[in-house]
Coordinates of C-alpha atoms in Angstrom, one line a residue:
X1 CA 92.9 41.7 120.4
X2 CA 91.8 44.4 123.0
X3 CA 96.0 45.3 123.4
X4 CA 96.6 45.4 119.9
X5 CA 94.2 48.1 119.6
X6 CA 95.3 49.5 122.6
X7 CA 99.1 49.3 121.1
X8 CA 97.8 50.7 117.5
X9 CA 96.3 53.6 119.3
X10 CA 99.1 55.0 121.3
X11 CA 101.1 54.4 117.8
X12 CA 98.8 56.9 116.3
X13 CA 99.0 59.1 119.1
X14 CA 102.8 59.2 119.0
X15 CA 103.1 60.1 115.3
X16 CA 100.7 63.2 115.6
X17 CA 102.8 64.8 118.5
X18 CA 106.0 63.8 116.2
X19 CA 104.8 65.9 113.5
X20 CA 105.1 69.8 112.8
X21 CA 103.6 72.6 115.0
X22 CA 101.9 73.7 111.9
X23 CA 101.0 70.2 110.5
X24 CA 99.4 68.8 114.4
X25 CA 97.8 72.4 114.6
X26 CA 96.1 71.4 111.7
X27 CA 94.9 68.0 112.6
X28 CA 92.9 69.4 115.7
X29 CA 89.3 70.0 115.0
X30 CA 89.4 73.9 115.9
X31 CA 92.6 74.6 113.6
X32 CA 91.3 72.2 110.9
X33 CA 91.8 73.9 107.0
X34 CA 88.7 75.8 106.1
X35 CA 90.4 76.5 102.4
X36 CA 88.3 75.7 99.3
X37 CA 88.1 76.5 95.9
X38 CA 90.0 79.4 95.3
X39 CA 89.6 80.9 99.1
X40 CA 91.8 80.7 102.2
X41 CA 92.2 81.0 105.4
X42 CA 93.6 83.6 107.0
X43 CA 94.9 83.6 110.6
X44 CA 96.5 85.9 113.0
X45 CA 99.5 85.6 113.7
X46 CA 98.8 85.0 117.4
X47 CA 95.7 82.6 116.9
X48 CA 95.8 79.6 118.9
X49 CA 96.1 77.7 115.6
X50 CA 99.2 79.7 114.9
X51 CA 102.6 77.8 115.6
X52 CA 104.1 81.4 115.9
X53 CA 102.4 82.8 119.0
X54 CA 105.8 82.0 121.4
X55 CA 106.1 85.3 123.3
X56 CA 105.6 85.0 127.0
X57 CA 102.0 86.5 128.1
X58 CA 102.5 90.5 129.3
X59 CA 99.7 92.3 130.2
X60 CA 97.7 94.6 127.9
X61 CA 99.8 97.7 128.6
X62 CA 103.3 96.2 127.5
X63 CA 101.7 94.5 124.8
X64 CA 100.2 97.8 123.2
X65 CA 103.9 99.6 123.7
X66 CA 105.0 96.0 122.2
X67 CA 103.2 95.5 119.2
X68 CA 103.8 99.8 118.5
X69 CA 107.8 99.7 118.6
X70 CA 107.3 96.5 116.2
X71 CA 104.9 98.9 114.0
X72 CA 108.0 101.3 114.0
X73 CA 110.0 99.1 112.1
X74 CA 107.7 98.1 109.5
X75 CA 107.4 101.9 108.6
X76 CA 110.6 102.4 108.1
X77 CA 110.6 99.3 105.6
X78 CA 107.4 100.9 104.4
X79 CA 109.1 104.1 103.7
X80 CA 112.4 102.9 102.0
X81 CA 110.2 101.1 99.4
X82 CA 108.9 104.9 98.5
X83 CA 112.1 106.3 99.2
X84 CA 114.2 103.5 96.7
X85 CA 116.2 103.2 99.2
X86 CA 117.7 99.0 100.0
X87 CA 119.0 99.5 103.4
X88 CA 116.9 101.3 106.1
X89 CA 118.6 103.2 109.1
X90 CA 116.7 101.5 112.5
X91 CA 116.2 104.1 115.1
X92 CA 117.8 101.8 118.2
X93 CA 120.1 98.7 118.3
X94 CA 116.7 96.8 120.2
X95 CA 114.2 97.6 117.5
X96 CA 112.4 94.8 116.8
X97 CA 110.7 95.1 112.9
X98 CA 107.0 93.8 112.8
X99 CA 106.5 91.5 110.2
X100 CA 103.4 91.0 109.0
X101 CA 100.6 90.4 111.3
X102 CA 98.2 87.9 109.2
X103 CA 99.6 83.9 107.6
X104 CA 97.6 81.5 105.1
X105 CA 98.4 78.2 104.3
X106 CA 100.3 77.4 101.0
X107 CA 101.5 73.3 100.0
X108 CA 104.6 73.7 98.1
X109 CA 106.2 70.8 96.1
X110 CA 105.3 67.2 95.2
X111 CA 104.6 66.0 97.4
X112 CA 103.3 69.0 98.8
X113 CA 104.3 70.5 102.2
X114 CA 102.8 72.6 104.1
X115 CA 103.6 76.0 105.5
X116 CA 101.9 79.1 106.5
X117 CA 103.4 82.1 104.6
X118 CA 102.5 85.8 105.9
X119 CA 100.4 88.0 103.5
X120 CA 102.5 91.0 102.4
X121 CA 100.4 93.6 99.9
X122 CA 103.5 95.6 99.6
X123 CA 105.9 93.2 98.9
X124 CA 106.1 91.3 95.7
X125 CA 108.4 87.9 95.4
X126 CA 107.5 85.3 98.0
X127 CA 110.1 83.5 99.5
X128 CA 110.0 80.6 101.6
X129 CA 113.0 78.9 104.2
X130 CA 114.1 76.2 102.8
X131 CA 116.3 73.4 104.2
X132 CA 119.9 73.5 105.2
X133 CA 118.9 77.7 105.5
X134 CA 120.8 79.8 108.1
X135 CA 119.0 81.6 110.8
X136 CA 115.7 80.1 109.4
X137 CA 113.0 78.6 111.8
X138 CA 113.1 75.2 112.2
X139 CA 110.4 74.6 109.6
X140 CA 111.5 74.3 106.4
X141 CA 110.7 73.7 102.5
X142 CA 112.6 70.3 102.2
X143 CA 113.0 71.0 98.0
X144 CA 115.1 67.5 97.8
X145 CA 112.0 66.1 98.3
X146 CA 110.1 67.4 96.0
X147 CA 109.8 66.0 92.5
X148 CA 108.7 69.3 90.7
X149 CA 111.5 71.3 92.3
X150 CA 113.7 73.3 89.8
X151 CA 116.6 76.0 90.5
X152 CA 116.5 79.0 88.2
X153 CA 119.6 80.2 86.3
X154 CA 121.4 83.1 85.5
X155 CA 120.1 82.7 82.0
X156 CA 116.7 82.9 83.2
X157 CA 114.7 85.8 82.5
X158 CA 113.2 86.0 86.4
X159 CA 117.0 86.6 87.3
X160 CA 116.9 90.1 86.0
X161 CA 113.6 90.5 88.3
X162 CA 114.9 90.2 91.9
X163 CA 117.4 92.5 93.4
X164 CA 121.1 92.8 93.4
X165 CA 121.2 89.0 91.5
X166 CA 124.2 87.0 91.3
X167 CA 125.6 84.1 89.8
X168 CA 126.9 80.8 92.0
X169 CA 127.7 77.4 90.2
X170 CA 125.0 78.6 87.5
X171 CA 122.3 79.5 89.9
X172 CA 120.8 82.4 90.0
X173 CA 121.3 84.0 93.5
X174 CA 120.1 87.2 95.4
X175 CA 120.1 89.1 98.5
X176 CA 117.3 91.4 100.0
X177 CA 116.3 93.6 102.6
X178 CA 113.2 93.1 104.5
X179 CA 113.0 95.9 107.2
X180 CA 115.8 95.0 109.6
X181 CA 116.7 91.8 108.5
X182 CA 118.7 90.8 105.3
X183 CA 117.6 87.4 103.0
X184 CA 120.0 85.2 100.5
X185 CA 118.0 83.2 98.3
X186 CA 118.8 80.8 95.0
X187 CA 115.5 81.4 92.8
X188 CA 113.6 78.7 92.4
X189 CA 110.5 77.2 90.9
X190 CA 107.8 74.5 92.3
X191 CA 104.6 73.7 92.4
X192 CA 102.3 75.9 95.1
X193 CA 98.8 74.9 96.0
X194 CA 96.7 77.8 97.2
X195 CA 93.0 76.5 98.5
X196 CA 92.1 73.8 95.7
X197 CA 94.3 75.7 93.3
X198 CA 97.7 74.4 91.9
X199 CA 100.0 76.7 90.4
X200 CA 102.7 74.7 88.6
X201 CA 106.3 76.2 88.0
X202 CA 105.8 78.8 90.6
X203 CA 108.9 81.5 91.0
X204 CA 110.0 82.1 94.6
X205 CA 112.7 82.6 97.0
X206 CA 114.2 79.3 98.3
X207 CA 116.3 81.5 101.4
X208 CA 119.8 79.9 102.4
X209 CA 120.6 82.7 105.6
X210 CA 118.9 85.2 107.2
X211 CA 119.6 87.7 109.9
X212 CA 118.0 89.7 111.4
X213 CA 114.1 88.9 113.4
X214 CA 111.5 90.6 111.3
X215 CA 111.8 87.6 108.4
X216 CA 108.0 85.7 108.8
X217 CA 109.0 82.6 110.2
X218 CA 107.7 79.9 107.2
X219 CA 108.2 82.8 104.5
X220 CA 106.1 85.3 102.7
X221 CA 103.5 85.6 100.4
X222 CA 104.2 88.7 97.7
X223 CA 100.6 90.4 96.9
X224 CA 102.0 93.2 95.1
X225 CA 101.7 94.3 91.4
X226 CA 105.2 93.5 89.9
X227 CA 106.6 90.8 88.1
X228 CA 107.5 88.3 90.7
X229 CA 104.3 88.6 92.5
X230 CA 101.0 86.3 92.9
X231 CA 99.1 88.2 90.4
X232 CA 101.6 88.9 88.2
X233 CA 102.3 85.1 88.2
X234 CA 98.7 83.5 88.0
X235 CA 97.4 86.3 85.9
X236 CA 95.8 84.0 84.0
X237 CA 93.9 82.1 86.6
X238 CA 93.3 85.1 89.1
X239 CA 93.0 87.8 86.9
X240 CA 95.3 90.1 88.9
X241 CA 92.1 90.5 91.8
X242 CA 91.9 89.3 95.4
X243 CA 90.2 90.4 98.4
X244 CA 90.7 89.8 102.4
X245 CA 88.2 90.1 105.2
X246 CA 90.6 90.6 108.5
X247 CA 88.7 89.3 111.6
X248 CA 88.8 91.5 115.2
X249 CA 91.7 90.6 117.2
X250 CA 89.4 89.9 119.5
X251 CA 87.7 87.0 118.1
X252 CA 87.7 83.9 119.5
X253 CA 90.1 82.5 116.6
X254 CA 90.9 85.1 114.6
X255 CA 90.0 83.4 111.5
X256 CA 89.0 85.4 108.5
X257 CA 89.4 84.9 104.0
X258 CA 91.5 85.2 101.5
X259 CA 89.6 84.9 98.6
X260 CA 91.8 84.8 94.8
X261 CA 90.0 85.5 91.8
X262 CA 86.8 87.6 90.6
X263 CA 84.7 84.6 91.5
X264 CA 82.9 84.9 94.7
X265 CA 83.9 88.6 95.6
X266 CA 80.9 90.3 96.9
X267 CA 78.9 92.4 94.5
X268 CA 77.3 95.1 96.8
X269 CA 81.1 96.6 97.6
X270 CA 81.4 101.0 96.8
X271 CA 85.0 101.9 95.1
X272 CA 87.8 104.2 95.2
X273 CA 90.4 104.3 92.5
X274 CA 93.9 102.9 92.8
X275 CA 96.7 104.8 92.1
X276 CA 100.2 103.6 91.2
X277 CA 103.3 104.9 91.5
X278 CA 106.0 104.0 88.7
X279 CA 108.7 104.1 90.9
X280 CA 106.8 101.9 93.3
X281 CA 104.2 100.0 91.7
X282 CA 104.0 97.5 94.1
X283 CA 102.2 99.5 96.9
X284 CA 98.6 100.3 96.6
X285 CA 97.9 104.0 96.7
X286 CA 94.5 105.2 97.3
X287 CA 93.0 109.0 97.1
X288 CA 92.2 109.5 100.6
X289 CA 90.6 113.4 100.8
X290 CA 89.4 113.6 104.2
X291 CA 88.8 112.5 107.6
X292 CA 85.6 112.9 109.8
X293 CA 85.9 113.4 113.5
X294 CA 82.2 113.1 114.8
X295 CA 80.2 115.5 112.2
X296 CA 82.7 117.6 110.9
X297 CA 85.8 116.9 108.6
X298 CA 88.6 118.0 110.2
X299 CA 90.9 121.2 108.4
X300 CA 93.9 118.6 107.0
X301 CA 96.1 120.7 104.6
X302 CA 95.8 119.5 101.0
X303 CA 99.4 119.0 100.9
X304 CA 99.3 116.3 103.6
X305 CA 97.1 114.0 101.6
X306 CA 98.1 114.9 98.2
X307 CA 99.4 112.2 96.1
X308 CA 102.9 112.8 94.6
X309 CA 104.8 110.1 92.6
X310 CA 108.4 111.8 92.9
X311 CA 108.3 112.2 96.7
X312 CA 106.2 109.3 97.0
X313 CA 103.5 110.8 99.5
X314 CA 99.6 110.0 99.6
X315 CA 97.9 107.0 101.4
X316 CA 98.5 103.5 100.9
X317 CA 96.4 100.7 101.8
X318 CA 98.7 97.9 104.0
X319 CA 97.9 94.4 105.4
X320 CA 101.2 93.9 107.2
X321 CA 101.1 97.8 109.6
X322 CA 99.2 97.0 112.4
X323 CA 98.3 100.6 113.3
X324 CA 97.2 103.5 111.2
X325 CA 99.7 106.5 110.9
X326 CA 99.2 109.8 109.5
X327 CA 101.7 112.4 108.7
X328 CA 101.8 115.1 111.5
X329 CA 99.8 117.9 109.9
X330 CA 96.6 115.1 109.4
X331 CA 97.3 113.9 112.5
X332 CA 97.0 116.6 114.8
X333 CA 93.9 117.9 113.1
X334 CA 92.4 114.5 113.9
X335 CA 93.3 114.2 117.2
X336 CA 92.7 118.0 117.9
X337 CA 89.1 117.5 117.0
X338 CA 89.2 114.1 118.9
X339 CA 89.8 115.5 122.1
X340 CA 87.4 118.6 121.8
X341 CA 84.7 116.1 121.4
X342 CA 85.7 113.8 124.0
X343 CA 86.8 116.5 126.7
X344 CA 88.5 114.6 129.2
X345 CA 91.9 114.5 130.6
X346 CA 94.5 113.2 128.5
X347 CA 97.2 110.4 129.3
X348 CA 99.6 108.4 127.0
X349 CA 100.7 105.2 126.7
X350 CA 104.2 104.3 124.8
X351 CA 103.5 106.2 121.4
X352 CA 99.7 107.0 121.9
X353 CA 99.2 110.4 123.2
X354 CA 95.4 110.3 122.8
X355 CA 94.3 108.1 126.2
X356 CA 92.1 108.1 128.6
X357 CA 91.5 106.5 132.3
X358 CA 88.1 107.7 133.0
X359 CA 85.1 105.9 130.6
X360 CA 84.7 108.5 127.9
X361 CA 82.0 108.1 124.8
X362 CA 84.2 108.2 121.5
X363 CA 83.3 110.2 118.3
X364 CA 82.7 108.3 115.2
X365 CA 85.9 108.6 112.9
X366 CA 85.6 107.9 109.5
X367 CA 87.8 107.9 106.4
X368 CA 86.9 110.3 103.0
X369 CA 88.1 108.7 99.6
X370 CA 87.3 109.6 96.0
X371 CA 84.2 108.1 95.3
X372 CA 83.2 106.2 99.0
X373 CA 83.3 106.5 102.5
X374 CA 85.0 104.0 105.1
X375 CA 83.2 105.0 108.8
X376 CA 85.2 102.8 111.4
X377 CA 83.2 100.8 114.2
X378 CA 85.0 101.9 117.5
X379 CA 87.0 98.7 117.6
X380 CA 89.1 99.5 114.9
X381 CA 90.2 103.1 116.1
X382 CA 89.7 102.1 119.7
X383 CA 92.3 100.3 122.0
X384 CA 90.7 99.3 125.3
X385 CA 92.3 97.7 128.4
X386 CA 91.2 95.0 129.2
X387 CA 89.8 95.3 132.4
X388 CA 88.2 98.5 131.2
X389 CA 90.5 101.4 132.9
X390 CA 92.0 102.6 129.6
X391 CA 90.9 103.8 126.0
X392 CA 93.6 104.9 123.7
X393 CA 92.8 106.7 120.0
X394 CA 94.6 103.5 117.8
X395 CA 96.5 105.7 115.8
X396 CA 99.5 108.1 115.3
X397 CA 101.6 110.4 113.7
X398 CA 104.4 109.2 111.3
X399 CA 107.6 109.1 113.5
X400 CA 110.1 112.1 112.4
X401 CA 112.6 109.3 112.2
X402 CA 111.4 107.7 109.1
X403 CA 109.7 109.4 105.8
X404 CA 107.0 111.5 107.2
X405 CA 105.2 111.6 103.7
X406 CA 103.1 108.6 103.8
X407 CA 100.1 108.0 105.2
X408 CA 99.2 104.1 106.3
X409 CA 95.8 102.9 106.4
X410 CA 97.0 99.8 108.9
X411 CA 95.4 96.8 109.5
X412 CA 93.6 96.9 112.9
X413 CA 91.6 100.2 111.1
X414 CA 90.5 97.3 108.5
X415 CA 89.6 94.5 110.4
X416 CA 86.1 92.9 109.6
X417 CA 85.9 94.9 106.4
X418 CA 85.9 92.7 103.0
X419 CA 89.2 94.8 101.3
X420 CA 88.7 94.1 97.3
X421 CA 91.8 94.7 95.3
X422 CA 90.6 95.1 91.6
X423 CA 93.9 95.6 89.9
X424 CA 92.6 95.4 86.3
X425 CA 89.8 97.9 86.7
X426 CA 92.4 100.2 88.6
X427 CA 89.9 100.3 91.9
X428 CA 89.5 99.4 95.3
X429 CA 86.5 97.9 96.9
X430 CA 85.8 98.3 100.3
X431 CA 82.3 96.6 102.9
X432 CA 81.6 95.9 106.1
X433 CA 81.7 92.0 106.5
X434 CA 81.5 90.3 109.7
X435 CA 84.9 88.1 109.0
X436 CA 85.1 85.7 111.7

């Protein structure tokens, strides 16, 4: 008896390590699903729980310079969405384009399977690898499998919705850019369970070949405004509103929510209007018209700020930018006033140009919208070494390299804030939430 337990045990054993990264991840108490009801969870992409964190351990200095030349390439996609632009010049043959930073788990088919798709607010369609792909990851939407699983035509009216589409053996095909990488995919339909939600007949990317690195690994989550995106597809059931809380970086498990729906958004929350942009509706401008250094608001030209829907400038609000960048003029006046107040000698570290090596005691930044105030806590416009010998300002001007007429309120600047995106009432909620 006692070695038939003994042998039923190590049986057990030896199927867990045989499954997924993602799927044994799960399993473990610490990376167990918190998702329910209509709210999920969202991790970093370098949480322990996350089957993506592969890169070799570098010390804090290369990892800031790291994580900065990734940001570089995810403004230039940023900045080809405003410019309508499909194809975006990369500034060196080594640029590595930073996909977004934060996944949540999503159960596609029937039966479902599980994968961990990055949260995009200014892209639209999502798209997910599936099997026999090209260049994918080795974790894959196995769509033979699933029961529910239904390739769109040409016939179709989604086919007119996703770009440059294309007709193979009656399926309705198309090809994408997504910063320096390029995706084919046949569009498809399934079942996806978000939380305790199920979505039936969902419309997404199935992707045959990719090149490129800046592709999430297990696909992408649209939370745009167009068609083809989450809210435009569960209108019904979401009502076209979400919200995020983005935990620290430096939390233990950088765990925060996703929460779908009006239900259960938080009540006490002060707003700013969204502005869209017909030629890029997907993107979520805000009416940012001011920043405060310390006590004073700094002298930003109105032109830097303004919004402009034919050259696409103004502010947008981004989950997948890690690090906030201004156009030069706001920039400077920010950093100007920074270093007045901190008066200390100045270093730089890989794009940063505001550091210091000496302990210095920071002014309080904080950003002016229509209608509501956002003051940061020090660790979101603060980069400190870890042993304590450096403090960077955790922002930057737009590069001259890509469109310089966009500012990008990043992630990092809205970590452990509960971000409400109200897309019905045209507004955006903002609160200090505690999200780990």
């Amino acid at each position: 008896m006692a070695t038939s337990l003994s042998l039923l045990l190590l049986l057990l054993l030896l199927s867990l390590f045989s499954l997924s990264p993602s799927l044994s991840q799960a399993l473990t108490p610490k990376c167990s699903t918190l998702d329910h009801g209509s709210t999920l969870q969202v991790l970093h992409v370098n949480s322990p729980c996350s089957p993506f964190k592969t890169r070799e351990p570098v010390s804090w200095r290369q990892d800031v310079v790291q994580m900065q030349s990734k940001d570089l390439g995810r403004l230039q996609y940023l900045a080809s969405l405003v410019a309508g632009k499909s194809v975006v010049p990369i500034a060196s043959g080594r640029q590595i384009v930073q996909s977004p930073t934060y996944i949540v788990r999503a159960r596609f088919g029937n039966p479902p399977q599980t994968l961990l798709m990055a949260v995009d607010t200014s892209n639209d369609a999502a798209w997910v690898p599936c099997s026999g792909c090209v260049g994918c990851a080795a974790t894959v939407f196995d769509f033979a499998t699933s029961d529910s699983f239904k390739s769109l035509g040409c016939q179709d009216a989604q086919c007119n919705q996703v770009p440059n589409p294309t007709c193979t053996s009656s399926t309705c095909s198309y090809t994408m850019t997504y910063g320096g990488s390029t995706v084919a995919a046949n569009l498809s339909q399934d079942t996806i369970m978000l939380a305790n939600d199920s979505v039936p007949a969902y419309t997404f990317g199935c992707i045959q070949k990719t090149t490129g690195t800046s592709v999430p690994p297990q696909g992408l989550l649209g939370l745009g405004r167009e068609p083809l995106s989450l809210l435009s597809q569960t209108q019904s059931l979401y009502q076209s509103t979400f919200s995020y809380c983005l935990p620290s970086f430096k939390s233990g498990n950088f765990s925060g929510s996703l929460i779908l729906g009006p239900i259960g958004q938080p009540k006490k929350i002060k707003y700013t209007q969204l502005l869209k942009n017909p030629r890029r509706s997907s993107l979520y401008y805000v009416n940012m018209t001011g920043i405060r250094v310390g006590r004073r608001v700094v002298n930003i030209p109105q032109t830097a700020l303004a919004f402009n829907t034919t050259t696409g400038a103004g502010t947008i609000i981004d989950s997948g930018t890690v690090y906030t960048r201004l156009v030069q003029p706001a920039y400077i006046a920010v950093r100007e006033e920074f270093r007045r107040l901190v008066d200390a000698n100045v270093s730089s570290l890989g794009g940063f140009d505001t550091c210091y090596t000496v302990p210095i005691v920071a002014p309080n930044l904080t950003f002016i919208f229509s209608g509501m105030n956002m003051k940061l806590p020090p660790d979101n416009y603060l980069l400190r070494s870890t042993a304590g010998s450096t403090t960077c300002l955790a922002m930057a001007a737009a590069p001259n390299n890509v469109n310089s007429v966009l500012n990008v309120i990043a992630n990092l600047q809205q970590q452990n804030h509960r971000i409400l995106f109200d897309v019905p009432n045209s507004r955006l909620g903002i609160a200090r939430e505690t999200c780990t």
